CSV table of C-alpha atoms in Angstrom, one decimal:
chain,number,residue,atom,x,y,z
A,46,UNK,CA,-29.8,-40.2,18.0
A,47,UNK,CA,-28.2,-39.1,21.6
A,48,UNK,CA,-24.9,-38.4,20.9
A,49,UNK,CA,-21.9,-37.9,23.7
A,50,UNK,CA,-18.4,-36.4,22.0
A,51,UNK,CA,-15.1,-35.3,24.1
A,52,UNK,CA,-12.6,-32.5,23.0
A,53,UNK,CA,-11.7,-29.5,24.6
A,54,UNK,CA,-13.1,-26.4,25.8
A,55,UNK,CA,-11.2,-22.6,24.6
A,56,UNK,CA,-11.9,-19.8,27.1
A,57,UNK,CA,-13.2,-16.3,25.9
A,58,UNK,CA,-10.5,-14.4,24.2
A,59,UNK,CA,-7.9,-17.4,25.3
A,60,UNK,CA,-6.0,-20.2,23.7
A,61,UNK,CA,-5.7,-22.3,26.7
A,62,UNK,CA,-7.5,-25.9,26.4
A,63,UNK,CA,-9.6,-27.9,28.9
A,64,UNK,CA,-10.7,-30.8,28.5
A,65,UNK,CA,-14.2,-31.0,28.0
A,66,UNK,CA,-17.5,-33.3,27.3
A,67,UNK,CA,-20.7,-32.1,25.1
A,68,UNK,CA,-24.3,-34.1,24.7
A,69,UNK,CA,-26.2,-33.6,22.5
A,70,UNK,CA,-30.1,-35.3,22.4
A,71,UNK,CA,-32.5,-36.2,20.1
A,72,UNK,CA,-34.5,-32.4,20.5
A,73,UNK,CA,-31.4,-30.5,19.9
A,74,UNK,CA,-29.9,-29.6,23.0
A,75,UNK,CA,-26.4,-29.3,23.6
A,76,UNK,CA,-25.5,-29.6,26.8
A,77,UNK,CA,-21.3,-28.7,28.2
A,78,UNK,CA,-19.7,-29.4,30.5
A,79,UNK,CA,-16.2,-28.4,32.1
A,80,UNK,CA,-14.7,-27.8,35.1
A,81,UNK,CA,-14.9,-23.5,33.6
A,82,UNK,CA,-17.6,-24.1,32.6
A,83,UNK,CA,-21.0,-25.7,31.9
A,84,UNK,CA,-25.1,-24.3,31.2
A,85,UNK,CA,-27.4,-26.1,28.2
A,86,UNK,CA,-28.7,-24.9,26.0
A,87,UNK,CA,-31.3,-25.8,22.0
A,88,UNK,CA,-28.4,-26.3,19.5
A,89,UNK,CA,-30.6,-22.8,18.0
A,90,UNK,CA,-27.9,-20.8,20.8
A,91,UNK,CA,-25.2,-22.0,20.0
A,92,UNK,CA,-23.6,-20.6,17.2
A,93,UNK,CA,-21.8,-23.1,14.8
A,94,UNK,CA,-19.3,-22.9,12.8
A,95,UNK,CA,-20.0,-22.4,8.8
A,96,UNK,CA,-19.9,-26.1,7.7
A,97,UNK,CA,-17.7,-26.3,4.6
A,98,UNK,CA,-16.4,-29.4,2.9
A,99,UNK,CA,-15.0,-32.1,6.0
A,100,UNK,CA,-14.0,-29.3,8.1
A,101,UNK,CA,-14.8,-29.5,11.5
A,102,UNK,CA,-17.6,-27.3,13.2
A,103,UNK,CA,-16.6,-25.5,15.9
A,104,UNK,CA,-19.6,-24.8,18.9
A,105,UNK,CA,-19.5,-20.9,20.5
A,106,UNK,CA,-21.7,-20.8,22.9
A,107,UNK,CA,-22.6,-17.9,25.2
A,108,UNK,CA,-19.9,-15.9,26.6
A,109,UNK,CA,-17.7,-16.7,23.5
A,110,UNK,CA,-16.5,-20.4,25.7
A,111,UNK,CA,-16.0,-22.7,21.9
A,112,UNK,CA,-16.2,-26.2,22.6
A,113,UNK,CA,-13.9,-28.3,19.8
A,114,UNK,CA,-14.3,-32.2,19.3
A,115,UNK,CA,-12.3,-34.0,18.8
A,116,UNK,CA,-14.7,-36.2,16.6
A,117,UNK,CA,-15.7,-33.9,14.1
A,118,UNK,CA,-17.3,-36.5,12.1
A,119,UNK,CA,-19.8,-36.6,14.5
A,120,UNK,CA,-20.6,-33.9,15.6
A,121,UNK,CA,-21.0,-33.2,11.5
A,122,UNK,CA,-23.6,-36.1,11.2
A,123,UNK,CA,-25.4,-34.9,14.6
A,124,UNK,CA,-25.9,-30.9,12.2
A,125,UNK,CA,-26.1,-32.5,9.5
A,126,UNK,CA,-29.7,-34.4,10.8
A,127,UNK,CA,-31.0,-32.0,13.1
A,128,UNK,CA,-30.2,-29.7,9.9
A,129,UNK,CA,-28.4,-26.6,11.4
A,130,UNK,CA,-27.3,-26.0,8.0
A,131,UNK,CA,-25.2,-22.9,6.8
A,132,UNK,CA,-25.3,-20.2,4.5
A,133,UNK,CA,-22.0,-21.6,3.1
A,134,UNK,CA,-23.0,-25.3,2.8
A,135,UNK,CA,-26.3,-24.8,1.2
A,136,UNK,CA,-24.1,-22.5,-1.3
A,137,UNK,CA,-21.8,-25.8,-0.9
A,138,UNK,CA,-24.1,-27.9,-2.6
A,139,UNK,CA,-25.8,-26.0,-5.2
A,140,UNK,CA,-22.9,-25.3,-8.0
A,141,UNK,CA,-24.8,-22.3,-9.7
A,142,UNK,CA,-24.9,-20.1,-7.0
A,143,UNK,CA,-22.1,-20.7,-5.4
A,144,UNK,CA,-20.7,-19.9,-9.1
A,145,UNK,CA,-22.2,-16.5,-8.4
A,146,UNK,CA,-21.8,-15.8,-5.0
A,147,UNK,CA,-17.8,-16.5,-6.0
A,148,UNK,CA,-18.2,-14.3,-9.3
A,149,UNK,CA,-19.8,-11.7,-7.1
A,150,UNK,CA,-17.2,-11.9,-4.2
A,151,UNK,CA,-14.3,-11.0,-6.2
A,152,UNK,CA,-16.1,-7.7,-7.8
A,153,UNK,CA,-16.9,-6.4,-3.7
A,154,UNK,CA,-13.0,-7.5,-3.3
A,155,UNK,CA,-11.5,-5.4,-7.0
A,156,UNK,CA,-14.4,-2.7,-6.1
A,157,UNK,CA,-13.3,-2.5,-1.7
A,158,UNK,CA,-9.3,-2.8,-3.7
A,159,UNK,CA,-9.5,-0.2,-6.5
A,160,UNK,CA,-12.2,2.3,-4.9
A,161,UNK,CA,-13.3,1.2,-0.9
A,162,UNK,CA,-9.2,0.8,0.5
A,163,UNK,CA,-7.7,4.2,-1.8
A,164,UNK,CA,-10.8,6.7,-0.4
A,165,UNK,CA,-9.8,5.9,3.1
A,166,UNK,CA,-6.2,5.6,3.4
A,167,UNK,CA,-7.0,9.1,2.1
A,168,UNK,CA,-9.2,10.6,4.5
A,169,UNK,CA,-6.2,8.2,7.1
A,170,UNK,CA,-4.5,9.8,5.3
A,171,UNK,CA,-5.9,13.8,5.7
A,172,UNK,CA,-6.1,13.5,9.3
A,173,UNK,CA,-2.9,12.6,10.7
A,174,UNK,CA,-0.8,14.8,12.3
A,175,UNK,CA,2.0,17.4,10.7
A,176,UNK,CA,4.4,16.3,13.7
A,177,UNK,CA,4.2,13.2,12.8
A,178,UNK,CA,4.6,14.3,8.6
A,179,UNK,CA,7.0,15.6,10.0
A,180,UNK,CA,9.0,13.2,12.3
A,181,UNK,CA,8.3,10.8,8.8
A,182,UNK,CA,10.4,13.2,6.5
A,183,UNK,CA,13.0,13.5,9.2
A,184,UNK,CA,13.6,10.2,9.1
A,185,UNK,CA,13.2,9.6,5.9
A,186,UNK,CA,16.4,12.3,4.8
A,187,UNK,CA,18.5,10.3,7.5
A,188,UNK,CA,17.8,7.6,5.6
A,189,UNK,CA,19.4,9.0,2.0
A,190,UNK,CA,21.9,7.5,2.7
A,191,UNK,CA,20.9,4.2,2.2
A,192,UNK,CA,19.8,4.3,-1.1
A,193,UNK,CA,23.4,6.0,-2.4
A,194,UNK,CA,23.1,9.8,-1.8
A,195,UNK,CA,25.1,12.0,-0.2
A,196,UNK,CA,25.6,16.0,0.7
A,197,UNK,CA,25.1,18.7,-3.3
A,198,UNK,CA,27.8,19.4,-4.7
A,199,UNK,CA,26.6,21.8,-6.9
A,200,UNK,CA,27.2,25.8,-6.2
A,201,UNK,CA,25.7,28.2,-3.8
A,202,UNK,CA,24.3,30.4,-7.6
A,203,UNK,CA,23.0,27.3,-8.6
A,204,UNK,CA,21.3,25.8,-5.4
A,205,UNK,CA,19.6,29.6,-4.6
A,206,UNK,CA,18.4,30.2,-8.7
A,207,UNK,CA,16.9,27.0,-8.1
A,208,UNK,CA,15.9,27.3,-4.4
A,209,UNK,CA,13.8,31.5,-6.1
A,210,UNK,CA,11.9,29.1,-8.5
A,211,UNK,CA,10.3,27.1,-6.1
A,212,UNK,CA,9.5,29.6,-3.7
A,213,UNK,CA,8.1,31.8,-6.8
A,214,UNK,CA,5.5,28.3,-7.5
A,215,UNK,CA,4.6,28.6,-4.1
A,216,UNK,CA,3.5,32.0,-3.7
A,217,UNK,CA,1.5,31.1,-7.4
A,218,UNK,CA,0.2,27.6,-6.1
A,219,UNK,CA,-1.4,29.9,-2.7
A,220,UNK,CA,-2.6,32.3,-5.0
A,221,UNK,CA,-4.5,30.0,-7.4
A,222,UNK,CA,-6.1,28.3,-3.8
A,223,UNK,CA,-3.8,25.1,-4.0
A,224,UNK,CA,-2.8,24.3,-0.1
A,225,UNK,CA,0.0,22.5,2.0
A,226,UNK,CA,0.7,22.0,5.2
A,227,UNK,CA,3.1,21.0,5.9
A,228,UNK,CA,4.5,23.4,3.9
A,229,UNK,CA,7.5,22.2,0.8
A,230,UNK,CA,10.3,22.8,1.2
A,231,UNK,CA,13.9,22.1,-0.8
A,232,UNK,CA,16.7,20.1,-0.6
A,233,UNK,CA,19.6,19.2,-3.4
A,234,UNK,CA,21.0,16.1,-2.9
A,235,UNK,CA,24.5,14.1,-4.6
A,236,UNK,CA,25.3,11.2,-5.2
A,237,UNK,CA,27.9,8.9,-2.9
A,238,UNK,CA,29.9,7.9,-6.0
A,239,UNK,CA,30.6,11.0,-7.0
A,240,UNK,CA,31.6,12.9,-4.4
A,241,UNK,CA,33.2,10.2,-3.5
A,242,UNK,CA,34.8,10.5,-7.5
A,243,UNK,CA,35.3,14.1,-7.0
A,244,UNK,CA,37.0,13.9,-3.6
A,245,UNK,CA,39.2,11.2,-5.3
A,246,UNK,CA,39.8,13.1,-8.8
A,247,UNK,CA,43.1,15.5,-8.5
A,248,UNK,CA,42.3,19.3,-9.2
A,249,UNK,CA,43.1,19.9,-13.2
A,250,UNK,CA,40.9,21.6,-15.7
A,251,UNK,CA,41.6,19.7,-18.2
A,252,UNK,CA,40.1,16.8,-15.9
A,253,UNK,CA,36.9,18.2,-15.4
A,254,UNK,CA,36.2,18.6,-19.1
A,255,UNK,CA,36.8,15.0,-19.7
A,256,UNK,CA,34.9,13.8,-17.3
A,257,UNK,CA,31.7,16.6,-18.2
A,258,UNK,CA,32.4,15.0,-21.9
A,259,UNK,CA,32.6,11.4,-20.7
A,260,UNK,CA,29.5,11.6,-18.6
A,261,UNK,CA,27.4,15.3,-19.0
A,262,UNK,CA,24.9,13.6,-16.2
A,263,UNK,CA,26.5,12.4,-13.6
A,264,UNK,CA,25.7,10.6,-11.1
A,265,UNK,CA,21.8,9.2,-9.9
A,266,UNK,CA,18.7,11.4,-11.8
A,267,UNK,CA,16.4,11.6,-9.0
A,268,UNK,CA,13.8,13.7,-8.3
A,269,UNK,CA,11.2,12.9,-5.4
A,270,UNK,CA,9.0,14.3,-2.6
A,271,UNK,CA,9.5,13.3,1.3
A,272,UNK,CA,5.7,12.6,3.5
A,273,UNK,CA,6.2,16.3,5.1
A,274,UNK,CA,5.9,17.9,1.4
A,275,UNK,CA,10.5,17.7,2.3
A,276,UNK,CA,11.2,17.5,-2.4
A,277,UNK,CA,14.4,16.1,-2.6
A,278,UNK,CA,16.6,16.9,-6.0
A,279,UNK,CA,19.5,15.2,-7.2
A,280,UNK,CA,22.6,17.5,-8.3
A,281,UNK,CA,22.3,14.8,-11.6
A,282,UNK,CA,18.1,15.7,-12.2
A,283,UNK,CA,19.3,19.9,-12.5
A,284,UNK,CA,21.3,19.9,-14.6
A,285,UNK,CA,19.5,17.0,-16.7
A,286,UNK,CA,16.7,19.4,-16.4
A,287,UNK,CA,18.0,22.5,-18.3
A,288,UNK,CA,15.8,22.9,-21.5
A,289,UNK,CA,13.2,25.8,-20.2
A,290,UNK,CA,10.9,24.7,-18.2
A,291,UNK,CA,12.0,21.5,-17.7
A,292,UNK,CA,13.3,22.2,-13.7
A,293,UNK,CA,9.8,23.6,-12.9
A,294,UNK,CA,7.6,21.3,-13.8
A,295,UNK,CA,10.0,18.7,-12.7
A,296,UNK,CA,9.1,20.3,-9.0
A,297,UNK,CA,5.3,20.8,-9.2
A,298,UNK,CA,5.3,17.2,-10.5
A,299,UNK,CA,6.7,16.5,-6.3
A,300,UNK,CA,4.5,19.4,-5.7
A,301,UNK,CA,1.4,17.5,-6.9
A,302,UNK,CA,2.5,14.6,-4.3
A,303,UNK,CA,3.1,16.1,-1.3
A,304,UNK,CA,-0.6,17.8,-2.8
A,305,UNK,CA,-2.8,14.8,-3.0
A,306,UNK,CA,-1.0,13.2,-0.1
A,307,UNK,CA,0.7,10.6,-2.1
A,308,UNK,CA,3.7,9.7,1.0
A,309,UNK,CA,0.8,9.4,3.7
A,310,UNK,CA,-1.8,8.0,2.2
A,311,UNK,CA,1.1,4.6,0.4
A,312,UNK,CA,2.3,4.5,4.0
A,313,UNK,CA,-2.1,4.0,4.9
A,314,UNK,CA,-2.1,1.7,2.4
A,315,UNK,CA,0.8,-0.6,2.6
A,316,UNK,CA,-0.5,-1.7,6.6
A,317,UNK,CA,-3.8,-1.4,5.8
A,318,UNK,CA,-3.2,-4.4,3.0
A,319,UNK,CA,-0.4,-6.1,5.5
A,320,UNK,CA,-3.6,-6.5,8.0
A,321,UNK,CA,-5.8,-6.9,5.8
A,322,UNK,CA,-3.4,-10.1,3.8
A,323,UNK,CA,-1.5,-11.3,7.1
A,324,UNK,CA,-5.8,-12.0,8.4
A,325,UNK,CA,-6.6,-13.9,4.3
A,326,UNK,CA,-2.9,-15.6,5.1
A,327,UNK,CA,-3.3,-16.6,9.1
A,328,UNK,CA,-0.2,-18.6,9.1
A,329,UNK,CA,3.0,-17.2,10.7
A,330,UNK,CA,5.6,-19.5,8.6
A,331,UNK,CA,8.0,-18.2,7.0
A,332,UNK,CA,6.1,-19.0,3.8
A,333,UNK,CA,3.2,-17.4,4.8
A,334,UNK,CA,5.9,-14.5,4.9
A,335,UNK,CA,7.1,-14.0,1.6
A,336,UNK,CA,3.6,-14.1,0.0
A,337,UNK,CA,1.4,-12.2,2.5
A,338,UNK,CA,5.6,-10.0,2.0
A,339,UNK,CA,5.1,-10.2,-1.8
A,340,UNK,CA,1.4,-9.5,-2.3
A,341,UNK,CA,0.8,-6.4,-0.6
A,342,UNK,CA,3.5,-5.7,-2.8
A,343,UNK,CA,2.3,-6.9,-5.6
A,344,UNK,CA,-1.5,-4.8,-4.6
A,345,UNK,CA,1.0,-1.3,-3.7
A,346,UNK,CA,2.1,-0.6,-7.3
A,347,UNK,CA,-0.8,-0.3,-9.0
A,348,UNK,CA,-1.4,2.1,-6.4
A,349,UNK,CA,1.9,3.7,-7.8
A,350,UNK,CA,1.6,4.1,-10.3
A,351,UNK,CA,-2.0,5.7,-10.0
A,352,UNK,CA,0.3,8.2,-7.6
A,353,UNK,CA,2.2,8.8,-10.6
A,354,UNK,CA,-0.1,9.4,-13.6
A,355,UNK,CA,-2.0,11.9,-10.1
A,356,UNK,CA,0.7,14.1,-9.7
A,357,UNK,CA,1.4,13.8,-14.4
A,358,UNK,CA,-2.2,15.9,-13.8
A,359,UNK,CA,-1.7,17.8,-11.1
A,360,UNK,CA,2.1,19.8,-12.9
A,361,UNK,CA,0.3,19.4,-16.7
A,362,UNK,CA,-2.6,21.5,-15.4
A,363,UNK,CA,-0.4,24.7,-13.1
A,364,UNK,CA,2.0,23.5,-16.2
A,365,UNK,CA,-0.7,24.8,-18.7
A,366,UNK,CA,-2.6,27.3,-17.5
A,367,UNK,CA,0.9,29.1,-16.7
A,368,UNK,CA,2.7,29.3,-19.7
A,369,UNK,CA,-0.7,27.8,-22.4
A,370,UNK,CA,1.6,23.9,-22.4
A,371,UNK,CA,3.3,20.6,-20.9
A,372,UNK,CA,6.1,20.0,-23.7
A,373,UNK,CA,8.8,20.8,-21.1
A,374,UNK,CA,7.7,17.5,-18.5
A,375,UNK,CA,7.1,15.8,-21.4
A,376,UNK,CA,10.7,16.5,-23.3
A,377,UNK,CA,12.3,15.6,-20.1
A,378,UNK,CA,10.2,12.2,-19.1
A,379,UNK,CA,12.2,12.0,-23.2
A,380,UNK,CA,15.7,12.7,-21.3
A,381,UNK,CA,14.4,10.8,-19.0
A,382,UNK,CA,14.3,7.8,-21.6
A,383,UNK,CA,17.8,7.9,-23.4
A,384,UNK,CA,19.6,7.7,-19.6
A,385,UNK,CA,22.6,5.4,-18.7
A,386,UNK,CA,20.8,2.2,-16.7
A,387,UNK,CA,16.8,2.6,-17.4
A,388,UNK,CA,15.5,-0.5,-19.3
A,389,UNK,CA,12.7,-1.1,-19.7
A,390,UNK,CA,10.2,-3.2,-16.8
A,391,UNK,CA,7.2,-5.3,-17.5
A,392,UNK,CA,4.6,-2.6,-16.1
A,393,UNK,CA,3.0,-4.6,-14.1
A,394,UNK,CA,6.0,-4.8,-12.0
A,395,UNK,CA,6.8,-0.9,-11.9
A,396,UNK,CA,6.0,1.3,-9.5
A,397,UNK,CA,6.3,4.1,-12.4
A,398,UNK,CA,3.7,4.6,-15.0
A,399,UNK,CA,5.7,3.2,-19.2
A,400,UNK,CA,7.5,6.3,-19.9
A,401,UNK,CA,6.0,6.6,-23.1
A,402,UNK,CA,2.2,5.9,-22.1
A,403,UNK,CA,3.8,9.6,-20.1
A,404,UNK,CA,5.2,11.5,-22.7
A,405,UNK,CA,1.5,10.7,-25.1
A,406,UNK,CA,-0.5,11.4,-22.1
A,407,UNK,CA,1.1,15.1,-21.6
A,408,UNK,CA,1.5,15.9,-25.8
A,409,UNK,CA,-2.9,14.8,-26.1
A,410,UNK,CA,-3.3,17.7,-23.4
């Protein structure tokens, strides 16, 4: 049965529509007529879109010309009569095969998320030039005020003491063959709110003693590594990590992030995930953007927790090797649990593993 179809033609790599007509005869030949392009070929040499339900099946001719029928149901019937069945249509007609195919696809997708993407991201992160890492690190340091950090209020003697420990750790690690690129640097930051409070409070020993007694570790208790290997310690973290070995444990944890290139890997992973999710969702509407952002966030949280465990493992290994125990890291996490503002977040919503899990893991070693 011959069939004439009206529709439009899309030129290769263009979105502009051009009026076109396709004629299909009983022998399986397809004739395309348009002012922009004409041809006659057998259906076997035409790329036909997979049949999914009643969706239209576009015809792609040599050179990338795409014909879209105005009445796709007629084209679908003609293709069905001429036994032009796609692999997807065969699977669609066989429920058991469809289930097996879906399960296999889920396994492949999970394997790609769990192993393929991290491996690809680590490989690409290792190829990022040092100059790019340094630029990202500098940009991050300049943006720290947006999370409430300001100039450090630690005295110079304390800073010098911590810096000496940091330099000693780097020297020991380099002797053990642990390489860092770029070379890590140490920065001290204070809480912006704490800085304003110090400027506003009258200078008197009585006032200072009272403030210290009511809140022994004021400010943001935090430490983190940046893309260029910079390790940032807040004043509150330095004050909190006052027991033997605790500050060294913090520094080793952050150096573990830099050693494994977690920051650059995270940047690459987020980029690849964003591209993948955008390709799957396709739509650029506001709802689609929200869905894409939520999907990327949810997927990256799992990677973030893995990075924290890997940095912990680095610190545990180094401390066990040099001191015979990683207990100072466990005792510091115990202190963090008791800090004001700390609250339980479901593991799947957190960037870090549960502190109890981390403490148990450290003590298991």
